[in-house]
Coordinates of C-alpha atoms in Angstrom, one line a residue:
Chain A
M13 CA -18.2 8.2 -41.9
T14 CA -18.4 10.0 -45.2
T15 CA -18.7 13.8 -45.4
L16 CA -21.0 15.2 -48.0
T17 CA -19.7 18.0 -50.2
R18 CA -21.8 20.8 -51.5
Q19 CA -22.0 19.1 -54.8
D20 CA -23.4 16.0 -53.2
L21 CA -26.0 17.9 -51.2
N22 CA -27.7 19.4 -54.2
F23 CA -28.2 22.9 -53.0
G24 CA -31.5 23.2 -54.8
Q25 CA -32.9 20.2 -52.8
V26 CA -31.8 21.8 -49.6
V27 CA -33.5 25.1 -50.4
A28 CA -36.6 23.3 -51.5
D29 CA -36.7 21.3 -48.3
V30 CA -36.3 24.4 -46.1
L31 CA -38.9 26.4 -48.0
S32 CA -41.4 23.6 -48.1
E33 CA -41.1 23.2 -44.3
F34 CA -41.5 26.9 -43.9
L35 CA -44.5 27.0 -46.2
E36 CA -46.2 24.3 -44.2
V37 CA -45.7 26.3 -41.0
A38 CA -46.9 29.5 -42.6
V39 CA -50.1 27.9 -44.0
H40 CA -51.0 26.5 -40.6
L41 CA -50.3 29.8 -38.9
I42 CA -52.4 31.7 -41.5
L43 CA -55.3 29.3 -41.0
Y44 CA -55.0 29.9 -37.2
V45 CA -54.7 33.6 -37.3
R46 CA -57.5 34.1 -39.8
E47 CA -59.7 31.7 -37.9
V48 CA -60.4 29.7 -41.0
Y49 CA -60.9 26.7 -38.7
P50 CA -61.8 26.5 -35.0
I51 CA -59.0 27.3 -32.7
G52 CA -59.5 24.0 -30.9
I53 CA -58.0 22.0 -33.7
F54 CA -54.7 23.8 -33.4
Q55 CA -51.9 22.8 -31.1
K56 CA -48.9 24.8 -30.0
R57 CA -45.6 23.6 -31.5
K58 CA -42.1 24.9 -31.7
K59 CA -40.4 25.8 -34.9
Y60 CA -37.3 28.0 -35.3
N61 CA -37.2 28.3 -31.5
V62 CA -40.5 30.1 -31.4
P63 CA -44.0 28.9 -30.6
V64 CA -46.3 28.3 -33.6
Q65 CA -49.7 26.8 -34.1
M66 CA -50.2 23.7 -36.0
S67 CA -53.4 21.9 -37.0
C68 CA -54.2 18.5 -35.6
H69 CA -56.8 17.6 -38.1
P70 CA -55.5 14.7 -40.2
E71 CA -57.3 15.5 -43.4
L72 CA -56.3 19.1 -43.3
N73 CA -52.7 18.2 -42.6
Q74 CA -52.7 15.7 -45.4
Y75 CA -54.1 18.3 -47.8
I76 CA -51.4 20.8 -46.9
Q77 CA -48.7 18.2 -47.2
D78 CA -50.0 16.9 -50.5
T79 CA -50.1 20.5 -51.9
L80 CA -46.6 21.2 -50.8
H81 CA -45.4 17.9 -52.1
C82 CA -46.4 19.1 -55.5
V83 CA -44.7 22.4 -55.0
K84 CA -41.4 21.0 -53.9
P85 CA -40.1 19.8 -57.3
L86 CA -40.9 23.2 -58.7
L87 CA -39.0 24.9 -55.9
E88 CA -36.0 22.7 -56.7
K89 CA -36.1 23.9 -60.3
N90 CA -36.5 27.5 -59.1
D91 CA -39.7 27.8 -61.2
V92 CA -41.9 29.2 -58.4
E93 CA -42.5 32.9 -58.3
K94 CA -44.8 33.0 -55.4
V95 CA -47.1 30.9 -53.3
V96 CA -50.4 32.5 -52.3
V97 CA -52.9 31.4 -49.7
V98 CA -56.3 32.7 -50.7
I99 CA -59.4 32.7 -48.6
L100 CA -62.1 32.7 -51.1
D101 CA -65.2 34.7 -51.2
K102 CA -63.0 37.4 -49.9
D103 CA -59.7 37.6 -51.5
F104 CA -56.9 37.3 -49.1
H105 CA -53.6 37.3 -50.8
Y106 CA -50.6 36.6 -48.7
F107 CA -47.5 36.7 -50.7
L108 CA -44.7 34.5 -49.6
P109 CA -41.4 36.0 -50.8
M110 CA -39.1 33.6 -52.4
V111 CA -35.6 33.4 -51.0
S112 CA -33.1 34.0 -53.7
N113 CA -30.4 31.5 -54.5
T114 CA -27.8 33.3 -52.5
C115 CA -26.1 31.5 -49.8
L116 CA -27.6 32.3 -46.4
C117 CA -26.3 31.0 -43.2
R118 CA -28.8 29.1 -41.1
S119 CA -29.0 31.7 -38.3
V120 CA -29.9 34.5 -40.7
L121 CA -32.4 32.3 -42.5
E122 CA -34.1 31.3 -39.3
Q123 CA -34.2 35.0 -38.3
L124 CA -35.9 35.9 -41.5
L125 CA -38.4 33.1 -41.2
R126 CA -39.1 34.1 -37.6
A127 CA -39.8 37.6 -38.7
F128 CA -42.2 36.3 -41.3
I129 CA -44.0 34.2 -38.8
L130 CA -44.3 37.3 -36.6
K131 CA -45.7 39.2 -39.4
I132 CA -48.4 36.6 -40.0
S133 CA -49.3 36.9 -36.3
V134 CA -50.2 40.6 -36.7
C135 CA -51.8 40.4 -40.2
D136 CA -55.2 40.8 -38.6
A137 CA -54.5 44.5 -38.2
V138 CA -54.3 45.1 -42.0
L139 CA -57.0 42.7 -43.1
D140 CA -60.7 42.8 -42.9
N141 CA -62.8 40.1 -41.3
N142 CA -63.6 37.0 -43.2
P143 CA -66.9 36.5 -44.8
P144 CA -69.4 34.2 -43.2
A145 CA -68.9 31.3 -45.7
Y146 CA -65.4 30.9 -46.9
H147 CA -62.8 28.4 -47.7
F148 CA -59.1 28.7 -48.6
S149 CA -56.9 27.6 -51.4
C150 CA -53.2 27.5 -52.1
R151 CA -52.2 29.1 -55.4
L152 CA -48.9 28.7 -57.0
Y153 CA -47.5 31.2 -59.5
L154 CA -44.6 30.2 -61.7
H155 CA -42.1 32.2 -63.6
R156 CA -43.1 33.3 -67.0
S157 CA -42.1 30.8 -69.5
G158 CA -42.8 31.8 -73.1
S159 CA -46.0 33.6 -73.7
H160 CA -48.1 32.3 -70.9
T161 CA -48.1 32.3 -67.2
G162 CA -48.2 29.0 -65.6
G163 CA -50.1 28.4 -62.5
C164 CA -52.1 26.0 -60.6
H165 CA -54.1 25.9 -57.4
T166 CA -55.7 23.5 -55.1
E167 CA -58.7 24.2 -53.0
H168 CA -59.5 22.6 -49.7
G169 CA -63.1 21.3 -49.8
K170 CA -62.8 20.3 -53.4
D171 CA -60.9 17.6 -55.1
P172 CA -57.2 18.5 -54.5
G173 CA -56.4 17.1 -57.9
D174 CA -58.1 19.9 -59.7
K175 CA -55.8 22.2 -61.4
G176 CA -56.9 25.5 -62.8
E177 CA -55.5 28.0 -65.3
Chain B
M3 CA -38.0 67.2 -26.9
E4 CA -36.5 63.8 -26.5
D5 CA -39.8 62.5 -25.3
E6 CA -41.5 63.7 -28.4
L7 CA -38.8 62.0 -30.5
Y8 CA -39.3 58.7 -28.6
L9 CA -43.0 58.9 -29.0
E10 CA -42.7 59.4 -32.7
N11 CA -40.5 56.4 -32.9
I12 CA -43.0 54.3 -31.1
D13 CA -45.7 55.6 -33.4
E14 CA -43.7 54.6 -36.4
F15 CA -43.0 51.1 -35.0
V16 CA -46.6 50.5 -34.1
T17 CA -48.6 52.2 -36.8
D18 CA -46.3 52.2 -39.8
Q19 CA -44.4 49.0 -39.3
N20 CA -47.2 47.2 -37.7
R21 CA -44.9 45.8 -35.1
I22 CA -45.5 44.4 -31.7
V23 CA -43.6 46.8 -29.4
T24 CA -42.8 45.3 -26.0
Y25 CA -41.1 47.3 -23.3
K26 CA -38.1 45.0 -23.5
W27 CA -37.8 45.4 -27.2
L28 CA -38.2 49.1 -27.0
S29 CA -35.5 49.3 -24.2
Y30 CA -32.9 47.5 -26.4
T31 CA -33.9 49.3 -29.5
L32 CA -33.8 52.9 -28.1
G33 CA -31.1 52.1 -25.5
V34 CA -33.1 53.2 -22.5
H35 CA -33.8 51.7 -19.1
V36 CA -36.7 49.2 -19.0
N37 CA -38.6 51.4 -16.5
Q38 CA -38.3 54.3 -18.9
A39 CA -39.5 52.2 -21.8
K40 CA -42.5 51.2 -19.7
Q41 CA -43.3 54.8 -19.0
M42 CA -42.9 55.7 -22.6
L43 CA -45.3 53.1 -23.7
Y44 CA -47.8 54.2 -21.1
D45 CA -47.5 57.9 -22.3
Y46 CA -48.0 56.8 -25.9
V47 CA -51.2 54.9 -25.1
E48 CA -52.6 57.7 -23.0
R49 CA -51.8 60.2 -25.7
K50 CA -53.3 58.1 -28.4
R51 CA -56.4 57.5 -26.4
K52 CA -56.9 61.1 -25.8
E53 CA -56.6 61.8 -29.5
N54 CA -59.3 59.2 -30.1
S55 CA -57.0 57.4 -32.5
G56 CA -56.1 54.7 -30.0
A57 CA -59.0 52.5 -30.9
Q58 CA -56.8 50.4 -33.1
L59 CA -54.3 50.0 -30.3
H60 CA -54.3 46.8 -28.3
V61 CA -52.4 46.9 -25.1
T62 CA -51.2 44.0 -22.9
Y63 CA -50.3 44.5 -19.3
L64 CA -48.0 42.7 -16.9
V65 CA -49.6 42.2 -13.5
A66 CA -47.7 40.8 -10.5
G67 CA -48.9 40.2 -7.0
N68 CA -49.9 37.7 -4.3
L69 CA -52.7 35.3 -5.0
I70 CA -54.4 33.1 -2.3
Q71 CA -55.0 29.7 -3.8
N72 CA -56.3 26.8 -1.8
G73 CA -55.1 28.5 1.4
H74 CA -51.7 29.0 0.0
I75 CA -50.2 32.4 -0.8
C76 CA -48.4 32.4 -4.2
H77 CA -46.8 35.1 -6.2
K78 CA -48.3 35.3 -9.6
V79 CA -47.0 37.2 -12.6
A80 CA -49.4 37.3 -15.6
V81 CA -49.5 39.0 -18.9
V82 CA -53.1 39.9 -19.7
R83 CA -55.0 41.7 -22.3
E84 CA -56.5 45.1 -21.5
D85 CA -60.1 43.7 -21.2
K86 CA -59.0 41.2 -18.6
L87 CA -56.8 43.5 -16.6
E88 CA -59.4 44.5 -14.0
A89 CA -60.5 40.9 -13.5
M90 CA -56.9 39.8 -12.8
K91 CA -56.3 42.7 -10.4
S92 CA -59.4 41.8 -8.4
K93 CA -58.1 38.2 -8.0
L94 CA -54.8 39.2 -6.5
A95 CA -54.7 39.9 -2.8
T96 CA -51.9 42.4 -3.1
I97 CA -50.7 43.9 -6.3
A98 CA -46.9 44.3 -6.6
S99 CA -46.6 45.7 -10.1
V100 CA -48.8 46.7 -13.0
H101 CA -47.3 48.1 -16.2
V102 CA -47.6 48.1 -19.9
Y103 CA -46.1 45.0 -21.5
S104 CA -46.7 45.6 -25.2
I105 CA -48.6 47.7 -27.7
Q106 CA -49.7 46.5 -31.1
K107 CA -52.4 47.1 -33.6
A108 CA -53.5 43.5 -34.0
L109 CA -55.5 41.6 -31.4
L110 CA -53.3 38.8 -30.3
K111 CA -54.8 35.3 -29.8
D112 CA -51.9 33.9 -27.7
S113 CA -48.6 35.0 -26.2
G114 CA -46.5 33.4 -28.9
P115 CA -45.9 36.6 -30.8
L116 CA -44.8 38.4 -27.6
Y117 CA -42.1 35.8 -27.1
N118 CA -41.2 35.9 -30.7
T119 CA -40.7 39.6 -30.5
D120 CA -38.3 39.5 -27.7
Y121 CA -36.4 36.4 -28.8
D122 CA -34.2 37.9 -31.5
I123 CA -33.6 41.2 -29.6
V124 CA -32.5 39.3 -26.5
K125 CA -30.4 36.9 -28.5
T126 CA -28.5 39.7 -30.2
N127 CA -27.9 41.4 -26.8
L128 CA -27.2 38.3 -24.9
H129 CA -23.8 39.5 -23.5
N130 CA -25.3 42.7 -22.1
C131 CA -28.8 41.5 -21.4
S132 CA -28.8 43.1 -18.0
K133 CA -27.6 46.5 -19.2
F134 CA -30.9 48.2 -19.1
S135 CA -32.5 45.8 -16.6
A136 CA -33.9 46.8 -13.2
I137 CA -32.6 43.6 -11.6
H138 CA -29.0 43.7 -10.6
C139 CA -26.8 41.4 -8.6
A140 CA -23.2 42.2 -7.8
A141 CA -22.3 38.5 -7.7
A142 CA -23.8 37.9 -11.1
V143 CA -20.5 38.1 -13.0
P144 CA -19.8 36.2 -16.2
R145 CA -17.7 33.2 -15.7
T146 CA -14.2 32.8 -17.1
S147 CA -13.4 30.2 -19.6
A148 CA -11.7 28.1 -16.9
E149 CA -14.7 28.2 -14.7
V150 CA -16.9 27.2 -17.6
S151 CA -14.8 24.2 -18.4
Q152 CA -14.9 23.1 -14.7
V153 CA -18.6 23.4 -14.7
Q154 CA -18.9 21.4 -17.8
T155 CA -16.8 18.6 -16.4
S156 CA -18.8 18.6 -13.2
V157 CA -22.0 18.5 -15.1
Q158 CA -20.8 15.5 -17.1
A159 CA -19.8 13.7 -13.9
G160 CA -22.7 14.4 -11.6
S161 CA -25.5 15.4 -13.9
Q162 CA -27.0 17.3 -11.1
T163 CA -27.2 20.7 -12.7
P164 CA -30.5 19.9 -14.5
S165 CA -32.2 19.3 -11.1
D166 CA -30.8 22.5 -9.7
T167 CA -31.9 24.6 -12.7
N168 CA -35.3 23.1 -12.5
A169 CA -35.5 24.0 -8.8
V170 CA -34.6 27.5 -9.7
S171 CA -37.0 27.8 -12.6
V172 CA -39.9 26.2 -10.9
P173 CA -40.7 27.5 -7.5
V174 CA -41.5 24.7 -5.1
V175 CA -42.1 26.9 -2.0
N176 CA -45.8 27.0 -2.4
G177 CA -46.0 23.5 -3.7
H178 CA -48.1 24.5 -6.6
G179 CA -45.4 25.2 -9.1
P180 CA -44.3 21.7 -10.0
S181 CA -47.9 20.5 -10.5
T182 CA -48.8 23.4 -12.7
A183 CA -45.6 23.0 -14.6
K184 CA -46.4 19.4 -15.1
Q185 CA -49.9 20.2 -16.3
T186 CA -48.7 22.8 -18.8
A187 CA -46.0 20.5 -19.9
Q188 CA -48.2 17.6 -20.5
Q189 CA -51.1 19.3 -22.2
P190 CA -49.5 20.4 -25.5
K191 CA -47.5 17.2 -26.0
G192 CA -50.5 15.0 -26.8
I193 CA -49.2 11.6 -27.4
M194 CA -45.9 12.4 -25.8
G195 CA -47.8 13.4 -22.7
M196 CA -48.9 9.8 -22.4
F197 CA -45.3 8.7 -22.1
A198 CA -44.6 11.5 -19.8
A199 CA -47.4 10.5 -17.5
K200 CA -46.2 6.9 -17.5
A201 CA -42.7 8.0 -16.8
A202 CA -43.9 10.2 -13.9
S203 CA -46.0 7.4 -12.5
K204 CA -42.9 5.2 -12.3
P205 CA -40.4 7.2 -10.3
Q206 CA -40.0 4.4 -7.8
D207 CA -39.2 1.8 -10.3
T208 CA -36.6 3.6 -12.2
N209 CA -33.2 4.4 -10.7
K210 CA -32.6 7.4 -12.9
E211 CA -32.2 10.9 -11.4
T212 CA -34.6 12.7 -13.7
K213 CA -36.2 16.1 -13.4
A214 CA -39.5 14.6 -12.4
E215 CA -37.9 12.8 -9.5
A216 CA -36.2 15.9 -8.4
K217 CA -39.4 17.9 -8.5
E218 CA -41.5 15.4 -6.5
A219 CA -40.9 15.4 -2.8
P220 CA -42.2 11.8 -2.4
G221 CA -39.7 11.0 -5.2
V222 CA -37.0 11.6 -2.6
S223 CA -38.3 8.7 -0.6
A224 CA -38.3 6.6 -3.7
V225 CA -34.7 7.5 -4.3
S226 CA -33.8 6.6 -0.7
S227 CA -35.5 3.2 -1.1
K228 CA -33.5 2.2 -4.1
P229 CA -31.6 -0.7 -2.5
P230 CA -34.7 -2.4 -1.3
A231 CA -36.3 -1.5 -4.6
K232 CA -33.6 -3.4 -6.4
G233 CA -34.2 -6.3 -4.1
N234 CA -37.9 -6.0 -4.7
I235 CA -37.3 -6.4 -8.4
M236 CA -35.6 -9.8 -7.9
N237 CA -38.0 -10.8 -5.2
N238 CA -41.0 -10.0 -7.3
F239 CA -39.6 -12.4 -9.8
F240 CA -39.9 -15.2 -7.3
G241 CA -42.9 -13.7 -5.7
K242 CA -44.8 -13.9 -9.0
A243 CA -44.0 -17.5 -9.4
A244 CA -45.0 -18.2 -5.9
M245 CA -48.2 -16.3 -6.5
N246 CA -49.1 -18.3 -9.5
K247 CA -48.6 -21.5 -7.5
L248 CA -50.7 -20.2 -4.7
K249 CA -53.5 -19.4 -7.1
V250 CA -53.3 -22.8 -8.7
N251 CA -53.6 -24.5 -5.3
S252 CA -56.4 -22.1 -4.2
V253 CA -54.7 -20.5 -1.3
L254 CA -56.8 -19.2 1.4
E255 CA -55.0 -15.9 1.5
Q256 CA -55.9 -13.2 -1.0
P257 CA -53.2 -12.6 -3.7
K258 CA -53.0 -9.0 -2.9
E259 CA -52.2 -9.5 0.7
E260 CA -49.6 -12.1 -0.2
K261 CA -48.0 -9.7 -2.6
E262 CA -47.8 -7.1 0.1
V263 CA -46.3 -9.7 2.4
V264 CA -43.9 -10.9 -0.2
K265 CA -42.6 -7.5 -0.9
P266 CA -41.4 -6.5 2.5
S267 CA -40.5 -10.0 3.6
V268 CA -38.7 -11.2 0.5
P269 CA -35.9 -8.6 0.8
V270 CA -35.2 -10.3 4.1
A271 CA -35.3 -13.7 2.6
E272 CA -33.3 -12.9 -0.5
P273 CA -30.0 -12.2 1.3
E274 CA -30.5 -15.4 3.2
S275 CA -31.3 -17.6 0.3
S276 CA -28.7 -16.5 -2.0
P277 CA -25.5 -17.0 0.0
N278 CA -26.5 -19.5 2.7
P279 CA -30.0 -20.6 3.2
V280 CA -30.9 -20.3 6.8
V281 CA -33.4 -22.7 8.2
E282 CA -36.0 -21.2 10.4
K283 CA -37.3 -22.8 13.5
P284 CA -40.5 -24.6 12.7
G285 CA -42.3 -23.3 15.7
K286 CA -41.8 -19.8 14.8
K287 CA -42.9 -20.0 11.2
T288 CA -45.3 -17.3 10.2
E289 CA -47.0 -16.6 7.0
S290 CA -44.1 -14.6 5.8
A291 CA -41.8 -17.4 6.6
R292 CA -43.9 -19.8 4.7
I293 CA -43.8 -17.5 1.8
Q294 CA -40.0 -17.3 2.1
Q295 CA -39.9 -21.1 2.1
K296 CA -42.0 -21.1 -0.9
D297 CA -39.6 -18.7 -2.6
K298 CA -36.6 -20.7 -1.6
K299 CA -38.2 -23.9 -2.8
S300 CA -39.0 -22.3 -6.1
K301 CA -35.5 -21.0 -6.4
M302 CA -34.0 -24.4 -5.6
K303 CA -36.2 -26.2 -8.0
R304 CA -35.6 -23.8 -10.8
V305 CA -31.9 -24.5 -10.3
D306 CA -32.5 -28.2 -10.3
K307 CA -34.8 -27.9 -13.3
S308 CA -37.6 -29.6 -11.7
D309 CA -40.9 -30.1 -13.4
N310 CA -42.9 -30.9 -10.4
E311 CA -45.3 -28.2 -9.3
E312 CA -46.2 -29.7 -5.9
E313 CA -42.7 -29.5 -4.5
R314 CA -42.6 -25.7 -4.2
V315 CA -44.5 -24.7 -1.2
P316 CA -45.0 -26.4 2.1
E317 CA -48.6 -25.2 2.2
N318 CA -49.1 -26.7 -1.2
L319 CA -47.5 -29.9 0.1
K320 CA -49.7 -29.8 3.0
K321 CA -52.7 -29.4 0.8
K322 CA -51.5 -32.1 -1.5
R323 CA -50.9 -34.3 1.5
K324 CA -54.4 -33.6 2.5
R325 CA -55.6 -34.7 -0.8
I326 CA -53.5 -37.8 -0.5
K327 CA -55.0 -38.4 2.9
K328 CA -58.5 -38.3 1.4
L329 CA -57.9 -40.3 -1.6
Q330 CA -55.2 -42.6 -0.6
S331 CA -55.6 -44.5 -3.7
D332 CA -55.4 -41.9 -6.4
S333 CA -52.4 -39.8 -6.4
S334 CA -49.9 -38.4 -8.7
D335 CA -47.2 -39.0 -6.2
E336 CA -45.1 -40.8 -8.6
E337 CA -44.7 -37.6 -10.3
D338 CA -43.7 -35.8 -7.2
V339 CA -40.1 -36.6 -7.7
P340 CA -37.7 -34.2 -6.0
P341 CA -34.4 -34.3 -7.7
S342 CA -32.9 -32.0 -5.1
P343 CA -29.5 -33.2 -4.1
M344 CA -29.6 -31.6 -0.6
P345 CA -32.9 -32.4 1.0
E346 CA -31.5 -31.8 4.5
E347 CA -31.2 -28.1 3.9
E348 CA -34.7 -27.7 2.7
K349 CA -37.4 -26.7 5.0
A350 CA -40.0 -28.5 3.1
P351 CA -39.8 -32.3 3.2
S352 CA -41.1 -32.9 -0.3
P353 CA -38.1 -34.4 -2.1
P354 CA -36.9 -37.3 0.1
P355 CA -40.0 -39.4 0.6
V356 CA -40.6 -40.1 -3.1
P357 CA -37.1 -41.4 -3.7
A358 CA -37.5 -43.5 -0.7
L359 CA -40.7 -44.8 -2.1
K360 CA -39.0 -45.8 -5.2
T361 CA -36.2 -47.4 -3.5
E362 CA -38.7 -49.1 -1.4
L363 CA -40.7 -50.4 -4.3
E364 CA -37.8 -51.7 -6.2
P365 CA -36.5 -54.1 -3.6
A366 CA -40.1 -54.9 -2.9
S367 CA -40.7 -55.9 -6.4
T368 CA -37.7 -58.1 -6.4
E369 CA -38.8 -59.7 -3.3
V370 CA -42.2 -60.7 -4.5
S371 CA -42.3 -64.4 -5.0
A372 CA -43.6 -65.9 -8.1
G373 CA -45.8 -68.4 -6.3
G374 CA -49.4 -67.6 -5.1
K375 CA -50.6 -65.4 -2.4
K376 CA -48.4 -65.9 0.5
R377 CA -47.8 -63.6 3.4
K378 CA -44.3 -62.5 3.8
R379 CA -42.3 -60.2 5.9
K380 CA -39.9 -58.0 3.9
R381 CA -37.3 -55.6 4.8
V382 CA -38.2 -52.4 3.1
L383 CA -36.0 -49.4 2.9
K384 CA -37.9 -46.4 4.1
S385 CA -36.9 -42.8 4.6
K386 CA -37.8 -41.1 7.7
M387 CA -37.8 -37.4 8.2
F388 CA -37.4 -35.7 11.5
I389 CA -36.5 -32.3 12.7
D390 CA -33.2 -31.9 14.3
E391 CA -33.8 -29.2 16.8
E392 CA -30.2 -28.7 17.5
E393 CA -29.3 -27.8 14.0
D394 CA -32.8 -26.6 13.1
C395 CA -33.0 -28.6 10.0
M396 CA -35.0 -31.4 8.6
V397 CA -33.1 -34.7 8.5
T398 CA -34.0 -37.5 6.2
E399 CA -32.9 -40.9 7.2
K400 CA -33.2 -44.2 5.3
V401 CA -34.0 -47.1 7.5
Y402 CA -34.9 -50.6 6.7
E403 CA -38.1 -51.7 8.2
S404 CA -39.8 -55.1 8.1
E405 CA -43.3 -55.2 6.8
S406 CA -45.7 -58.0 6.1
C407 CA -47.1 -58.3 2.7
T408 CA -48.7 -60.7 0.2
D409 CA -48.0 -61.3 -3.4
S410 CA -51.1 -59.7 -4.8
E411 CA -51.9 -57.4 -2.0
D412 CA -48.3 -56.4 -1.5
D413 CA -48.8 -52.8 -2.2
F414 CA -52.0 -52.3 -0.3
A415 CA -50.8 -54.1 2.8
K416 CA -47.8 -51.9 2.9
S417 CA -50.0 -48.9 3.1
K418 CA -51.9 -50.2 6.1
P419 CA -49.2 -50.7 8.7
P420 CA -47.7 -47.3 8.2
A421 CA -51.1 -45.7 8.4
A422 CA -52.0 -47.7 11.5
H423 CA -48.6 -47.0 13.0
K424 CA -48.8 -43.3 12.4
Q425 CA -52.4 -42.7 13.4
P426 CA -51.6 -41.6 16.9
V427 CA -49.2 -39.2 15.4
L428 CA -51.8 -37.5 13.3
P429 CA -53.1 -35.0 15.8
L430 CA -49.6 -33.8 16.5
R431 CA -48.7 -30.7 14.8
K432 CA -45.1 -30.7 15.3
E433 CA -44.3 -33.5 12.9
P434 CA -47.0 -33.3 10.3
K435 CA -44.5 -33.7 7.5
E436 CA -43.3 -37.0 8.6
E437 CA -46.6 -38.7 8.8
R438 CA -47.7 -37.2 5.6
K439 CA -44.7 -38.6 4.0
N440 CA -45.4 -42.0 5.3
L441 CA -48.9 -41.7 4.0
K442 CA -47.6 -40.5 0.8
K443 CA -45.4 -43.5 0.6
G444 CA -48.2 -45.9 1.3
A445 CA -50.4 -44.3 -1.2
A446 CA -47.6 -44.3 -3.6
T447 CA -47.0 -48.0 -3.1
A448 CA -50.7 -48.7 -3.4
N449 CA -50.9 -47.1 -6.6
R450 CA -47.6 -48.3 -7.8
A451 CA -49.2 -51.5 -9.2
N452 CA -51.7 -49.5 -11.2
K453 CA -49.3 -47.0 -12.7
Q454 CA -46.1 -47.1 -14.6
V455 CA -42.9 -46.4 -12.9
S456 CA -42.0 -42.8 -13.5
I457 CA -38.9 -41.7 -15.1
M458 CA -37.7 -40.2 -11.9
G459 CA -37.1 -43.7 -10.6
F460 CA -34.0 -43.6 -12.7
F461 CA -32.6 -41.0 -10.4
Q462 CA -33.6 -42.7 -7.2
K463 CA -31.9 -46.0 -7.8
K464 CA -28.9 -44.8 -5.9

């Protein structure tokens, strides 16, 4: 049995894995809380020792996974400034803070992520109701590189391969 | 003054920080007793409602009381939203407790955030979780490290603590707890629920002491029936083979009934068959005994690596003998070769007659003269089966008998005298096997000329 050192683990990959997992949970929970999709497609799951809601729809799940699959390499490179879930026709910005590259123990990290999940649950109090016709998209904001701001987004309901800006 | 301070704190938590404030969280945060925290939340709600600024507040209540369900009285504790409070209170026969559980600005869609709110605060105060609690027990003292290690070793050895904890967590008094727990446990699992349902449906087959078995009362009977269950597993192995044979030979009895008979009867048969096969009295044979015989035969013949299907069951033999009776010319009796080395111990008389037939045929063939059709009397080695009542066993005896025969009609003539000789024996029921064997021999010899000598004659030369 070989033990992996920190160098072997590639700290950036670990952080990217953790964040991408959390982003997936957060997106599902946002869709549930904001009632973007009917509540019936959601199923109660457990993450970070607390109950969360996750979609059972295969296409929706695949879309979210594909989106985060594109985000993950950028997270490893620490190029991502923020990830935003937008409900179009009525702007809904939900900023997901990035965890800095400081060493956080697992318990503290889980506690922070649980707190974030709890905040998502009560976001209805500070947001207006959704418009009648709406859809959501995931927007990715990168760090400023040179003179322009890089960004891309995918929208559910349209071709996920589209990239804007 | 202090009350005002507390209310301001609550207002800050709820309005400014947009928190979910539960009574438990407030109790740990402010360091007050839970009952005081409940009262504080109630006062805050009342004050806000009076100020007409409580419209944004959503309150959840905890209701506890007795509920009459299907004639049973059960104690129900529920956390409900404010709009469903009156409906829940009307359902309960007696109300034991009603108090504010939480206050928040957002309308909650499920109870997940409530659990999430208390999770961290309880986790951080795990060592003094009962400090502000209203439930006290003098015997509830933290264990020492030595006691903890003892408990861990006992858990590893017995693995009984999971069942105990489940009994504590899920009330079985009313009989409704386990079922509801099962339902709630199975619903969210989805595909995993299918496996859980299958596992729950097989408590009798498995010998594991799982939680499901501990919960189910009938599961106890399943646990108690483990030794026969183990026997049933082995017996079903033979029972299935016997069933297939019965189906092939179009048994009169239904397969289901036979299975039911096999299961209780085979455990009786198995201990007999494995060490020393006990021969039953023929007069007392019942259906179960016949099936036991079938199982024994099948077992013996599997050991002997027999390929013959007709040698398994006495009923099958009877039926095949019936067929032999009818046809008398066509038979596959040459294939009915029993290679069993111990025919005397068998209840069914299938193996011996065929070797006797072959031994009979071989000297007969040698004795046939080359010249035309002449009538001869020959000494033929025949095997006779009879039941030894003293020892309760079938005994096969090889005896030389003289028979008349011709050159060309040698085989057919042989069939006649034994049939004529045994006709008065036919109506007798006590020795049906013997006459059938003789008929079988005759038919076998009659067909001997038309068919090739089977390979099993190689074994019967002795």
